[in-house]
CSV table of C-alpha atoms in Angstrom, one decimal:
chain,number,residue,atom,x,y,z
A,1,MET,CA,-21.0,9.0,-2.4
A,2,THR,CA,-21.9,12.2,-0.4
A,3,ASP,CA,-23.2,15.9,-0.5
A,4,VAL,CA,-20.1,16.9,0.4
A,5,PRO,CA,-18.9,20.6,-1.0
A,6,MET,CA,-16.6,19.9,-3.1
A,7,MET,CA,-13.7,22.5,-3.8
A,8,SER,CA,-12.8,23.7,-7.9
A,9,GLY,CA,-10.5,21.3,-10.3
A,10,PRO,CA,-10.8,18.3,-11.3
A,11,ALA,CA,-11.3,15.4,-9.4
A,12,PRO,CA,-8.7,12.4,-10.7
A,13,SER,CA,-10.0,9.7,-12.2
A,14,ALA,CA,-9.8,7.8,-15.4
A,15,ARG,CA,-11.1,8.7,-19.0
A,16,SER,CA,-13.9,7.6,-20.2
A,17,GLY,CA,-13.3,5.6,-23.1
A,18,LYS,CA,-9.7,4.6,-22.9
A,19,GLY,CA,-7.0,2.2,-21.7
A,20,LYS,CA,-10.2,0.1,-21.7
A,21,GLY,CA,-8.4,-3.1,-23.3
A,22,PRO,CA,-5.1,-3.5,-20.2
A,23,VAL,CA,-8.0,-2.3,-17.7
A,24,TRP,CA,-10.5,-5.5,-18.9
A,25,LEU,CA,-7.3,-8.1,-19.5
A,26,LYS,CA,-6.0,-7.5,-15.9
A,27,LEU,CA,-9.5,-7.8,-15.0
A,28,GLY,CA,-9.8,-11.6,-17.1
A,29,VAL,CA,-6.5,-12.8,-15.1
A,30,THR,CA,-7.6,-12.0,-11.8
A,31,VAL,CA,-10.3,-14.5,-12.5
A,32,VAL,CA,-8.9,-16.8,-13.9
A,33,VAL,CA,-6.3,-16.9,-11.5
A,34,LEU,CA,-9.0,-17.0,-8.7
A,35,GLY,CA,-11.0,-19.3,-10.0
A,36,ILE,CA,-8.2,-22.0,-10.9
A,37,LEU,CA,-7.2,-21.1,-6.9
A,38,LEU,CA,-10.6,-21.8,-6.5
A,39,TRP,CA,-10.8,-25.6,-8.5
A,40,THR,CA,-7.6,-26.6,-7.0
A,41,LEU,CA,-8.7,-25.9,-3.4
A,42,ASP,CA,-10.9,-27.7,-1.0
A,43,VAL,CA,-13.6,-25.2,-1.0
A,44,SER,CA,-16.5,-27.0,1.5
A,45,ALA,CA,-13.5,-26.4,4.1
A,46,LEU,CA,-13.1,-22.4,4.4
A,47,PRO,CA,-16.8,-22.1,6.0
A,48,GLY,CA,-15.6,-24.5,8.9
A,49,LEU,CA,-12.0,-23.3,9.3
A,50,ILE,CA,-13.1,-20.7,10.0
A,51,ALA,CA,-16.6,-20.6,12.1
A,52,GLY,CA,-13.9,-22.4,14.2
A,53,ALA,CA,-11.5,-19.5,15.0
A,54,ASP,CA,-11.0,-18.3,17.8
A,55,VAL,CA,-12.5,-15.4,18.1
A,56,ARG,CA,-10.4,-13.4,20.8
A,57,LEU,CA,-7.7,-14.4,18.4
A,58,LEU,CA,-9.4,-12.0,16.1
A,59,GLY,CA,-9.8,-9.5,18.5
A,60,LEU,CA,-6.7,-9.0,18.8
A,61,LEU,CA,-5.7,-9.6,15.3
A,62,LEU,CA,-8.3,-6.8,14.3
A,63,ALA,CA,-5.4,-4.9,16.5
A,64,SER,CA,-2.6,-5.9,15.2
A,65,LEU,CA,-3.7,-4.8,11.9
A,66,PHE,CA,-5.3,-0.7,14.0
A,67,VAL,CA,-2.4,-0.7,14.9
A,68,GLU,CA,-0.6,-1.4,11.0
A,69,ARG,CA,-2.6,1.9,10.3
A,70,VAL,CA,-1.3,4.0,12.5
A,71,PHE,CA,2.5,3.4,12.0
A,72,ALA,CA,2.0,3.9,8.6
A,73,ALA,CA,0.7,7.9,8.7
A,74,TYR,CA,3.4,7.0,11.0
A,75,ARG,CA,6.5,6.9,8.7
A,76,TRP,CA,4.6,9.1,6.0
A,77,TRP,CA,4.4,12.0,8.7
A,78,VAL,CA,8.2,11.3,9.3
A,79,LEU,CA,9.3,11.2,5.7
A,80,LEU,CA,6.8,14.6,5.4
A,81,ARG,CA,8.5,16.4,7.9
A,82,PRO,CA,12.1,16.8,6.3
A,83,ASN,CA,10.1,19.4,3.7
A,84,ALA,CA,7.5,20.2,5.7
A,85,PRO,CA,8.6,21.5,9.2
A,86,GLY,CA,5.9,21.7,11.3
A,87,LEU,CA,2.8,19.2,9.9
A,88,PRO,CA,1.1,18.1,13.1
A,89,PHE,CA,0.4,14.5,13.2
A,90,ALA,CA,-2.9,14.2,14.1
A,91,PRO,CA,-3.8,15.7,9.9
A,92,VAL,CA,-2.0,13.2,8.9
A,93,LEU,CA,-3.4,10.9,10.7
A,94,ARG,CA,-6.7,11.8,10.0
A,95,ILE,CA,-6.0,11.8,5.8
A,96,SER,CA,-4.4,8.2,5.8
A,97,PHE,CA,-7.7,6.9,7.4
A,98,ILE,CA,-10.1,8.4,5.2
A,99,SER,CA,-7.9,7.8,2.2
A,100,ASN,CA,-7.7,4.2,3.6
A,101,TYR,CA,-11.3,4.4,3.4
A,102,LEU,CA,-11.7,5.9,0.1
A,103,GLY,CA,-9.3,3.0,-1.3
A,104,ALA,CA,-11.1,0.3,0.2
A,105,PHE,CA,-13.7,1.3,-2.8
A,106,MET,CA,-10.3,1.1,-5.6
A,107,PRO,CA,-8.2,-1.4,-6.9
A,108,GLY,CA,-4.6,-2.3,-5.1
A,109,GLY,CA,-2.1,0.3,-2.9
A,110,VAL,CA,-1.9,2.8,-5.6
A,111,GLY,CA,-5.7,4.5,-5.4
A,112,ILE,CA,-4.4,5.4,-2.0
A,113,ASP,CA,-1.3,6.7,-3.1
A,114,MET,CA,-3.6,9.0,-5.2
A,115,LEU,CA,-5.8,10.0,-2.5
A,116,ARG,CA,-2.8,11.2,-0.7
A,117,VAL,CA,-1.1,12.6,-3.4
A,118,TRP,CA,-4.3,14.4,-4.1
A,119,GLY,CA,-5.5,16.1,-0.9
A,120,LEU,CA,-2.0,17.7,-0.1
A,121,SER,CA,-1.3,18.6,-3.6
A,122,ARG,CA,-4.9,20.7,-4.0
A,123,HIS,CA,-4.7,21.9,-0.3
A,124,ALA,CA,-1.1,22.9,0.1
A,125,SER,CA,-1.1,23.6,-4.2
A,126,ASP,CA,2.6,21.1,-3.4
A,127,LEU,CA,2.2,18.4,-5.8
A,128,PRO,CA,5.9,17.9,-5.4
A,129,LEU,CA,5.7,17.3,-1.9
A,130,ALA,CA,3.0,15.1,-2.0
A,131,LEU,CA,4.8,12.3,-4.6
A,132,SER,CA,8.5,12.9,-3.6
A,133,SER,CA,7.6,11.8,0.1
A,134,ILE,CA,5.3,8.8,-1.5
A,135,VAL,CA,8.2,8.0,-3.9
A,136,VAL,CA,10.9,7.1,-0.8
A,137,GLU,CA,7.7,6.4,1.3
A,138,ARG,CA,7.6,3.6,-1.2
A,139,ILE,CA,11.4,2.8,-1.6
A,140,PHE,CA,11.3,2.2,2.1
A,141,GLY,CA,9.1,0.1,2.3
A,142,LEU,CA,10.1,-1.6,-1.1
A,143,ALA,CA,14.0,-2.3,0.6
A,144,GLY,CA,12.1,-3.4,4.6
A,145,MET,CA,10.3,-6.4,2.5
A,146,PHE,CA,13.1,-7.2,1.0
A,147,ALA,CA,15.2,-7.3,3.6
A,148,LEU,CA,12.8,-9.0,5.9
A,149,ILE,CA,12.4,-12.0,3.2
A,150,PRO,CA,16.4,-13.4,4.0
A,151,VAL,CA,15.7,-12.7,8.5
A,152,GLY,CA,12.3,-14.4,7.9
A,153,LEU,CA,14.5,-17.4,5.4
A,154,LEU,CA,16.8,-18.2,8.5
A,155,MET,CA,13.8,-18.1,10.4
A,156,ALA,CA,11.6,-20.8,8.2
A,157,PRO,CA,12.9,-24.6,9.3
A,158,VAL,CA,12.0,-24.9,4.9
A,159,GLY,CA,13.3,-22.4,2.3
A,160,LEU,CA,12.2,-21.2,-1.1
A,161,PRO,CA,12.4,-22.8,-4.3
A,162,ARG,CA,15.7,-22.0,-6.4
A,163,GLU,CA,13.5,-20.0,-9.2
A,164,VAL,CA,11.5,-17.8,-6.9
A,165,GLU,CA,15.2,-16.8,-4.3
A,166,ILE,CA,17.1,-15.4,-7.8
A,167,LEU,CA,13.9,-13.8,-8.7
A,168,LEU,CA,13.9,-11.9,-5.5
A,169,MET,CA,17.9,-10.8,-6.5
A,170,LEU,CA,17.0,-9.9,-9.5
A,171,ALA,CA,14.0,-7.8,-8.1
A,172,ALA,CA,15.7,-5.7,-4.8
A,173,GLY,CA,18.4,-5.5,-7.4
A,174,GLY,CA,16.9,-3.8,-10.3
A,175,LEU,CA,14.7,-1.6,-6.2
A,176,VAL,CA,18.6,-1.1,-5.7
A,177,LEU,CA,19.5,0.9,-9.4
A,178,ALA,CA,15.9,2.9,-9.5
A,179,SER,CA,17.2,4.7,-6.0
A,180,ILE,CA,20.4,5.6,-6.8
A,181,ALA,CA,18.5,6.1,-11.1
A,182,LEU,CA,16.1,9.4,-8.9
A,183,TYR,CA,19.4,11.4,-8.9
A,184,LEU,CA,21.4,10.3,-12.0
A,185,GLN,CA,21.1,13.8,-13.7
A,186,SER,CA,20.9,11.8,-16.7
A,187,VAL,CA,17.8,10.6,-16.0
A,188,ARG,CA,16.0,13.5,-14.8
A,189,ARG,CA,16.7,14.6,-18.0
A,190,LEU,CA,15.4,11.6,-20.2
A,191,ALA,CA,12.1,12.0,-17.5
A,192,ARG,CA,11.8,15.4,-19.2
A,193,ARG,CA,11.8,14.8,-22.1
A,194,LEU,CA,9.9,12.2,-22.1
A,195,LEU,CA,7.0,14.5,-20.4
A,196,LEU,CA,6.7,16.8,-22.4
A,197,ALA,CA,7.2,13.7,-25.2
A,198,VAL,CA,3.0,13.2,-23.3
A,199,LYS,CA,0.5,16.0,-23.8
A,200,PRO,CA,-1.5,15.2,-21.1
A,201,LEU,CA,1.6,14.6,-18.3
A,202,HIS,CA,2.9,18.0,-19.2
A,203,ARG,CA,1.9,19.1,-15.2
A,204,LEU,CA,4.3,16.8,-14.3
A,205,ASN,CA,7.6,17.8,-16.1
A,206,ASP,CA,6.4,21.0,-15.2
A,207,ALA,CA,6.3,19.8,-11.4
A,208,LEU,CA,9.4,17.6,-11.4
A,209,GLY,CA,12.2,20.4,-11.0
A,210,GLY,CA,10.3,20.7,-7.6
A,211,ILE,CA,9.9,17.0,-6.9
A,212,THR,CA,13.8,16.2,-8.0
A,213,GLY,CA,14.3,18.5,-5.3
A,214,LYS,CA,12.4,17.7,-2.6
A,215,LEU,CA,14.0,14.5,-3.6
A,216,ASP,CA,17.2,16.0,-2.7
A,217,ALA,CA,16.1,17.7,0.5
A,218,TYR,CA,16.1,14.1,1.3
A,219,ALA,CA,19.4,13.2,0.6
A,220,ARG,CA,20.5,16.4,2.5
A,221,VAL,CA,19.2,14.5,6.0
A,222,PRO,CA,20.5,11.2,6.0
A,223,TRP,CA,19.6,10.5,9.0
A,224,THR,CA,15.8,10.5,8.7
A,225,LEU,CA,16.9,8.5,5.5
A,226,VAL,CA,17.7,5.6,7.7
A,227,TYR,CA,15.8,5.9,10.8
A,228,SER,CA,12.3,5.1,8.1
A,229,ALA,CA,14.4,2.7,6.6
A,230,LEU,CA,14.3,1.1,10.3
A,231,LEU,CA,10.3,1.8,10.1
A,232,GLY,CA,9.5,0.4,6.3
A,233,CYS,CA,11.2,-3.0,7.1
A,234,VAL,CA,9.2,-3.0,11.8
A,235,ASN,CA,6.0,-2.4,9.3
A,236,GLN,CA,6.3,-4.1,7.3
A,237,LEU,CA,7.3,-7.1,11.0
A,238,LEU,CA,3.4,-5.8,12.1
A,239,ARG,CA,1.9,-6.9,8.7
A,240,ALA,CA,3.6,-10.1,9.3
A,241,VAL,CA,2.3,-10.5,12.7
A,242,SER,CA,-0.8,-10.1,11.7
A,243,PHE,CA,-0.7,-12.6,9.7
A,244,VAL,CA,1.1,-14.5,12.7
A,245,ILE,CA,-2.2,-14.4,14.3
A,246,GLY,CA,-4.2,-15.3,11.7
A,247,GLY,CA,-3.5,-18.6,11.9
A,248,TRP,CA,-3.0,-19.2,15.5
A,249,ALA,CA,-7.1,-17.8,14.8
A,250,LEU,CA,-7.3,-20.2,12.9
A,251,GLY,CA,-5.3,-23.0,14.6
A,252,LEU,CA,-2.7,-23.2,11.6
A,253,SER,CA,0.3,-24.6,13.0
A,254,ILE,CA,2.2,-22.5,10.0
A,255,ASP,CA,5.7,-21.5,11.1
A,256,PRO,CA,6.1,-17.6,11.6
A,257,GLY,CA,9.5,-17.4,9.5
A,258,LEU,CA,8.3,-19.0,6.7
A,259,LEU,CA,5.2,-16.5,7.1
A,260,VAL,CA,7.8,-13.3,7.8
A,261,ALA,CA,9.2,-14.5,4.9
A,262,ILE,CA,6.2,-15.1,1.7
A,263,VAL,CA,3.6,-12.4,3.1
A,264,PRO,CA,6.5,-10.0,1.8
A,265,ILE,CA,6.1,-11.6,-2.3
A,266,ALA,CA,2.8,-12.4,-2.5
A,267,ILE,CA,2.3,-8.2,-1.7
A,268,LEU,CA,5.6,-7.8,-4.3
A,269,VAL,CA,3.9,-10.2,-6.6
A,270,ALA,CA,0.7,-7.8,-5.9
A,271,LEU,CA,2.7,-4.8,-7.0
A,272,LEU,CA,3.4,-6.7,-10.6
A,273,PRO,CA,1.0,-4.9,-13.3
A,274,ILE,CA,-0.8,-7.7,-14.8
A,275,SER,CA,-3.8,-8.2,-12.9
A,276,PHE,CA,-6.4,-6.4,-11.1
A,277,GLY,CA,-5.0,-5.1,-8.4
A,278,GLY,CA,-3.2,-7.4,-6.8
A,279,LEU,CA,-5.7,-10.2,-6.9
A,280,GLY,CA,-5.3,-13.9,-7.9
A,281,PRO,CA,-1.5,-13.3,-8.3
A,282,ARG,CA,-1.1,-12.3,-5.0
A,283,GLU,CA,-3.4,-15.2,-3.9
A,284,ALA,CA,-1.8,-18.2,-5.9
A,285,THR,CA,1.5,-16.7,-4.9
A,286,PHE,CA,0.8,-17.1,-0.8
A,287,VAL,CA,-0.9,-20.6,-1.2
A,288,GLY,CA,1.4,-22.0,-3.9
A,289,LEU,CA,4.7,-20.8,-0.6
A,290,LEU,CA,2.5,-22.1,1.7
A,291,GLY,CA,2.2,-25.4,0.4
A,292,VAL,CA,5.4,-26.2,-0.2
A,293,ALA,CA,5.6,-25.8,3.8
A,294,GLY,CA,2.9,-28.3,4.2
A,295,VAL,CA,-0.2,-26.1,4.8
A,296,ALA,CA,-3.6,-26.9,2.9
A,297,PRO,CA,-4.9,-24.9,0.4
A,298,ALA,CA,-7.6,-24.9,2.3
A,299,GLY,CA,-6.4,-23.5,5.6
A,300,ALA,CA,-4.0,-21.0,3.8
A,301,PHE,CA,-6.6,-19.1,1.3
A,302,ALA,CA,-9.2,-19.2,4.7
A,303,LEU,CA,-6.1,-17.0,6.2
A,304,ILE,CA,-6.6,-14.8,3.1
A,305,LEU,CA,-10.0,-14.2,3.4
A,306,VAL,CA,-10.0,-13.4,7.5
A,307,ARG,CA,-7.4,-10.8,7.4
A,308,GLU,CA,-8.9,-9.0,4.2
A,309,ALA,CA,-12.2,-9.2,6.0
A,310,LEU,CA,-11.0,-7.8,9.6
A,311,ASN,CA,-8.7,-5.4,7.6
A,312,LEU,CA,-11.8,-3.7,5.9
A,313,LEU,CA,-13.3,-3.5,9.3
A,314,THR,CA,-9.9,-0.3,10.1
A,315,ALA,CA,-11.3,2.1,7.1
A,316,LEU,CA,-14.2,2.1,9.3
A,317,PRO,CA,-12.9,5.6,11.0
A,318,GLY,CA,-11.9,7.5,7.8
A,319,ALA,CA,-15.5,6.6,7.2
A,320,TRP,CA,-16.6,8.5,10.1
A,321,LEU,CA,-14.0,11.1,9.6
A,322,PHE,CA,-15.1,12.4,5.9
A,323,PHE,CA,-18.9,12.3,6.5
A,324,ARG,CA,-17.8,14.0,10.7
A,325,HIS,CA,-15.5,16.9,9.0
A,326,GLY,CA,-16.1,16.6,5.0
A,327,ALA,CA,-19.4,18.9,5.2
A,328,SER,CA,-17.1,21.5,8.0
A,329,ILE,CA,-13.5,21.6,5.6
A,330,LYS,CA,-14.3,24.6,2.8
A,331,ALA,CA,-17.1,26.9,5.4
A,332,ALA,CA,-14.9,26.8,8.2
A,333,PRO,CA,-11.0,26.7,7.7
A,334,ALA,CA,-8.4,25.3,9.7
A,335,ALA,CA,-5.7,25.2,10.4
A,336,ALA,CA,-2.6,23.6,7.6
A,337,GLY,CA,-2.7,20.6,8.2
A,338,ASP,CA,-6.5,20.0,9.2
A,339,ALA,CA,-7.8,21.9,5.8
A,340,PHE,CA,-4.9,19.3,4.0
A,341,ALA,CA,-7.3,16.6,5.6
A,342,GLY,CA,-10.4,18.0,4.7
A,343,SER,CA,-9.9,18.5,1.1
A,344,LEU,CA,-8.9,14.9,1.0
A,345,ALA,CA,-12.2,14.3,2.5
A,346,THR,CA,-13.9,17.3,0.1
A,347,HIS,CA,-12.5,15.7,-3.3
A,348,GLY,CA,-13.2,12.6,-2.6
A,349,ALA,CA,-16.8,13.4,-2.6
A,350,ASP,CA,-16.4,12.7,-7.1
A,351,ARG,CA,-16.5,9.2,-6.6
C-alpha cells in the first residue's frame, strides 16, 4: 500500500489455500441476500431519495459519526487504564482512527479489532493486555445493545414479532453465560487443552495465563466496569442517533424509539458468522424490521447507503495519520503511547 518501513515479524494475514471454502460460502450468502433485497425494493426510487436529502442534516450526521468514533476510542482507553496506567488518550485516539482507516479494507468490525490488538501487542509485547481490553469492550458493547432494545421498544409505537423477541432473550442469556464462563477455572482449563491441541494456536496458549490475569484485574476495579457498561450503552445510543438524523435528512417518517431498538438488532445479526462481514443479513434485517413499522424498503435501504457513505469519510483522519506519521515512527521513537500507535501504522504497510 505504501513504502512505510516495516518492523520485523510477520503481519497477521490469512494463510493461502486454507479456509477458502467458508469464505466463498459467506460471500455467496452476502450476494444472494443482497440480490433478493434489491429485487424486492424499488431501486429506481433510490437516486431521488438520496438526491433530495437535506444537506445540513447530512452535515450533522457526519459530525455525529465523528463523535461516535472519538467516543469509541475513549471507551477503549477507559478499559486500558487499569492495566496500563499512564497511557494518554491522544495515542489511543490516533490508533483508533488508523485502525478504522485500515479496517475499511477488511470485512466487518473484527478486522478493526485485529488491527488494534496487533498494534498494541507488537509494540508493548503484551498480547494479554490487547486481547483482554478488546474482549471486555466487546462484552460491554453487546450488553449496551441488549439494554437499548427494550428501551427502544417501550418508546416505539409498534412492537417486534414474537419470534424476534424470543431470539433476543436467548442471545442475552448467552451473553450472560459467556461473561460468567470467562471467570470459571474449568472453562479456562478447557481452553488451554483446546489451544494445545491445535499447533498454530500454541502461542495463544502461552498468552492465556496473562489474558486471564488481565481479566481478573478488571474484577478488582468494579467501578471501572460499571462506568464502561454505561459508556457501552451511550455508544450504542449514539449509533442509533446517527440513524435518526439520517432518517430526518432523507425525509423519512421513522419513530426514533423504533430505531433505538432496531439498529442494535441489525448489528447483532451482522455478527453472525454466516456472511461476508455481515453484509446482506444486516441490511435485510434493518429493512425488514422497519417494514413492520410501515417504512418503505427503498427508504430504509437509502438510509443505510447514506450513513455508510458518510461513515467512510470518518476514516479520512486515519488515512492522514497513517501516511503522515507512519514513516517517522521507527526512525524517531517517541513515548510509549505514540510508538504503540506507530506500530499499527508500520504494520499496516503489509496490506
